């Protein structure tokens, strides 16, 4: 059976992913046996505290364990992926507004922590599935005179306009290289908008503000 780690596991995406995996009795790719096997243990790792409203289907499932810590701390990534039969859903990230205010910390959280996690996974579970969330922020602003149906693709030049987007470009290239070498079976998913968890909003414009404005506006 396969252990699954979800970093940023107590945020909106992390909880939703966890519930889907638990409900479906999902089969995960085993890097040891190279076939699909049942989920054995689901670890939700997060930097924040455990929410009071964490769903019972998560808290009462014996397959789930919750760990709180700093993913940038030395040794933490290796502790999280210390089994040979592992898969990782890497959602932990410093959001755009905070990244602009503290680019050094953004580099540690968004880039160096991912590298440490990939190195640890390659050592303990070579060839393991590693899915991380990137962002359409890697493309920056729309090109001048872009048509209404403009869509960016893998061939679109990436020109990030902020620190968050820059970090995500680096992370995409990093996963590509680890996958090329066979260290992990890496994939990335570019999300257009991430609504961050409840709390004081960052002082800069972020996805939360854009989403709030869209939800408050007229529905066309």
Coordinates of C-alpha atoms in Angstrom, one line a residue:
X1 CA 0.0 0.0 0.0
X2 CA 1.1 3.6 -0.7
X3 CA 1.5 6.5 1.7
X4 CA 0.4 9.9 0.5
X5 CA 1.8 13.2 1.7
X6 CA -0.1 16.5 1.1
X7 CA 1.9 19.6 2.0
X8 CA -0.3 22.6 2.7
X9 CA -2.8 19.9 3.6
X10 CA -4.9 22.0 5.9
X11 CA -5.7 24.7 3.4
X12 CA -8.8 24.7 1.1
X13 CA -7.2 22.6 -1.7
X14 CA -5.4 20.3 0.7
X15 CA -8.6 19.4 2.6
X16 CA -10.6 19.0 -0.6
X17 CA -8.0 16.7 -2.1
X18 CA -7.8 14.7 1.2
X19 CA -11.5 14.2 1.3
X20 CA -11.5 13.0 -2.4
X21 CA -8.8 10.5 -1.8
X22 CA -10.4 9.2 1.4
X23 CA -13.9 8.9 -0.2
X24 CA -12.9 7.2 -3.4
X25 CA -10.5 4.7 -1.7
X26 CA -8.1 6.0 -4.3
X27 CA -5.4 3.7 -5.8
X28 CA -2.0 5.4 -6.0
X29 CA 1.0 4.6 -8.1
X30 CA 3.6 2.5 -6.2
X31 CA 7.2 3.3 -7.2
X32 CA 8.2 0.0 -5.6
X33 CA 5.8 -2.4 -7.4
X34 CA 5.2 -0.1 -10.3
X35 CA 1.5 -0.6 -10.3
X36 CA -1.6 1.0 -8.6
X37 CA -2.1 0.1 -5.0
X38 CA -4.5 1.2 -2.2
X39 CA -3.9 4.2 0.0
X40 CA -2.3 3.2 3.3
X41 CA -1.7 6.4 5.1
X42 CA -2.5 10.1 4.4
X43 CA -0.3 12.7 6.0
X44 CA -1.5 16.3 6.0
X45 CA 1.4 18.6 6.7
X46 CA 0.9 22.3 7.3
X47 CA 2.6 25.3 8.8
X48 CA -0.5 26.6 10.5
X49 CA -2.6 25.2 13.4
X50 CA -5.2 22.6 13.0
X51 CA -8.5 24.3 12.1
X52 CA -11.4 23.9 14.5
X53 CA -13.7 23.0 11.6
X54 CA -11.6 20.3 10.1
X55 CA -14.2 17.8 8.7
X56 CA -14.9 14.6 10.7
X57 CA -14.3 12.5 7.7
X58 CA -10.6 13.6 8.0
X59 CA -10.2 13.7 11.7
X60 CA -11.9 10.4 12.3
X61 CA -10.3 8.4 9.6
X62 CA -7.6 6.1 11.0
X63 CA -5.5 6.5 7.9
X64 CA -5.0 10.2 8.4
X65 CA -2.3 11.9 10.4
X66 CA -1.8 15.6 10.8
X67 CA 1.7 17.1 11.2
X68 CA 2.4 20.8 11.9
X69 CA 5.8 22.3 11.2
X70 CA 8.1 24.4 9.0
X71 CA 8.8 22.8 5.7
X72 CA 12.0 24.9 5.4
X73 CA 13.5 23.5 8.6
X74 CA 16.4 21.2 8.2
X75 CA 15.5 17.6 8.1
X76 CA 11.7 18.1 7.9
X77 CA 11.3 17.1 4.2
X78 CA 13.3 13.9 4.8
X79 CA 11.1 13.0 7.8
X80 CA 8.0 13.5 5.7
X81 CA 9.0 11.2 2.9
X82 CA 10.9 8.4 4.7
X83 CA 9.0 5.4 3.1
X84 CA 9.8 3.7 -0.2
X85 CA 6.2 3.6 -1.3
X86 CA 5.2 7.2 -1.4
X87 CA 3.4 9.8 -3.4
X88 CA 3.4 13.6 -2.8
X89 CA 0.9 16.3 -3.5
X90 CA 2.9 19.5 -2.9
X91 CA 0.5 22.4 -2.3
X92 CA 2.5 24.3 0.4
X93 CA 3.5 27.8 -0.9
X94 CA 3.9 31.4 0.1
X95 CA 1.2 33.4 -1.6
X96 CA 1.8 36.3 -4.0
X97 CA 1.4 39.3 -1.7
X98 CA 3.6 37.9 1.0
X99 CA 6.2 36.9 -1.6
X100 CA 6.5 40.5 -2.8
X101 CA 6.9 41.7 0.8
X102 CA 9.5 39.1 1.7
X103 CA 11.2 37.7 -1.5
X104 CA 14.0 36.0 0.5
X105 CA 11.5 34.0 2.5
X106 CA 9.5 33.3 -0.6
X107 CA 12.6 31.7 -2.2
X108 CA 13.1 29.5 0.9
X109 CA 9.4 28.4 1.1
X110 CA 8.5 28.1 -2.6
X111 CA 11.8 27.0 -4.1
X112 CA 14.4 25.6 -1.6
X113 CA 11.8 23.7 0.3
X114 CA 10.6 22.0 -2.9
X115 CA 14.1 21.1 -3.8
X116 CA 14.7 19.6 -0.4
X117 CA 11.4 17.6 -0.7
X118 CA 12.4 16.3 -4.2
X119 CA 15.9 15.3 -3.0
X120 CA 14.4 13.4 0.0
X121 CA 11.8 11.7 -2.2
X122 CA 14.4 10.7 -4.8
X123 CA 16.5 9.2 -2.0
X124 CA 13.7 7.2 -0.3
X125 CA 11.2 6.5 -3.1
X126 CA 12.9 7.0 -6.5
X127 CA 10.4 7.3 -9.3
X128 CA 7.5 8.3 -6.9
X129 CA 4.7 10.5 -8.2
X130 CA 5.2 14.2 -7.4
X131 CA 2.4 16.6 -8.3
X132 CA 2.8 20.3 -7.4
X133 CA 0.7 23.3 -8.0
X134 CA 2.2 26.0 -10.2
X135 CA 0.3 29.2 -11.3
X136 CA -0.7 31.1 -14.4
X137 CA 1.4 33.9 -12.7
X138 CA 4.3 32.3 -14.5
X139 CA 3.1 34.0 -17.7
X140 CA 2.7 37.5 -16.3
X141 CA 0.4 40.0 -17.9
X142 CA -1.6 39.3 -21.1
X143 CA 0.3 40.3 -24.2
X144 CA -0.8 43.5 -25.9
X145 CA -3.8 43.3 -28.1
X146 CA -4.6 39.7 -26.9
X147 CA -7.9 38.5 -28.4
X148 CA -10.7 37.6 -26.0
X149 CA -10.2 33.9 -26.5
X150 CA -6.4 34.1 -25.9
X151 CA -5.0 31.0 -24.1
X152 CA -1.5 30.4 -22.9
X153 CA 0.0 27.0 -23.4
X154 CA 3.2 25.1 -22.8
X155 CA 4.8 26.9 -25.7
X156 CA 4.0 30.4 -24.4
X157 CA 6.9 32.4 -23.2
X158 CA 6.9 32.8 -19.4
X159 CA 7.5 36.4 -18.3
X160 CA 6.4 36.5 -14.6
X161 CA 5.6 39.9 -13.3
X162 CA 6.1 39.2 -9.6
X163 CA 8.3 37.2 -7.2
X164 CA 5.6 34.5 -6.8
X165 CA 5.4 33.9 -10.5
X166 CA 9.2 33.9 -10.8
X167 CA 9.5 31.2 -8.0
X168 CA 6.9 29.1 -9.8
X169 CA 8.8 29.2 -13.0
X170 CA 11.9 28.0 -11.2
X171 CA 9.8 25.2 -9.6
X172 CA 8.4 24.1 -12.9
X173 CA 11.9 23.8 -14.4
X174 CA 13.1 22.0 -11.3
X175 CA 10.5 19.4 -11.5
X176 CA 11.1 18.9 -15.2
X177 CA 14.8 18.2 -14.5
X178 CA 14.1 15.8 -11.7
X179 CA 11.6 14.0 -13.9
X180 CA 14.0 13.9 -16.8
X181 CA 16.6 12.2 -14.7
X182 CA 14.1 9.7 -13.4
X183 CA 14.4 10.9 -9.8
X184 CA 10.7 11.4 -9.5
X185 CA 7.6 11.0 -11.8
X186 CA 6.9 14.7 -11.7
X187 CA 3.8 16.7 -12.9
X188 CA 2.7 20.3 -12.4
X189 CA -0.7 21.9 -12.5
X190 CA -1.0 25.7 -13.2
X191 CA -3.9 27.1 -11.2
X192 CA -5.4 30.4 -12.4
X193 CA -6.6 31.6 -9.0
X194 CA -6.0 30.4 -5.4
X195 CA -8.3 31.6 -2.6
X196 CA -6.2 31.5 0.5
X197 CA -7.5 30.3 3.8
X198 CA -9.3 32.6 6.3
X199 CA -7.2 35.2 8.2
X200 CA -5.9 38.8 7.8
X201 CA -5.6 39.5 4.0
X202 CA -2.1 40.4 2.8
X203 CA -1.6 44.1 2.2
X204 CA -1.0 43.7 -1.5
X205 CA -3.6 42.7 -4.1
X206 CA -3.9 38.9 -4.1
X207 CA -6.1 36.2 -5.5
X208 CA -8.3 36.5 -2.5
X209 CA -9.2 40.1 -3.3
X210 CA -9.7 39.4 -7.0
X211 CA -12.0 36.4 -6.2
X212 CA -13.9 38.4 -3.6
X213 CA -14.5 41.2 -6.1
X214 CA -15.6 38.7 -8.7
X215 CA -18.0 37.0 -6.3
X216 CA -19.4 40.4 -5.2
X217 CA -20.0 41.6 -8.7
X218 CA -22.8 40.8 -11.1
X219 CA -23.1 37.3 -12.5
X220 CA -23.2 37.4 -16.3

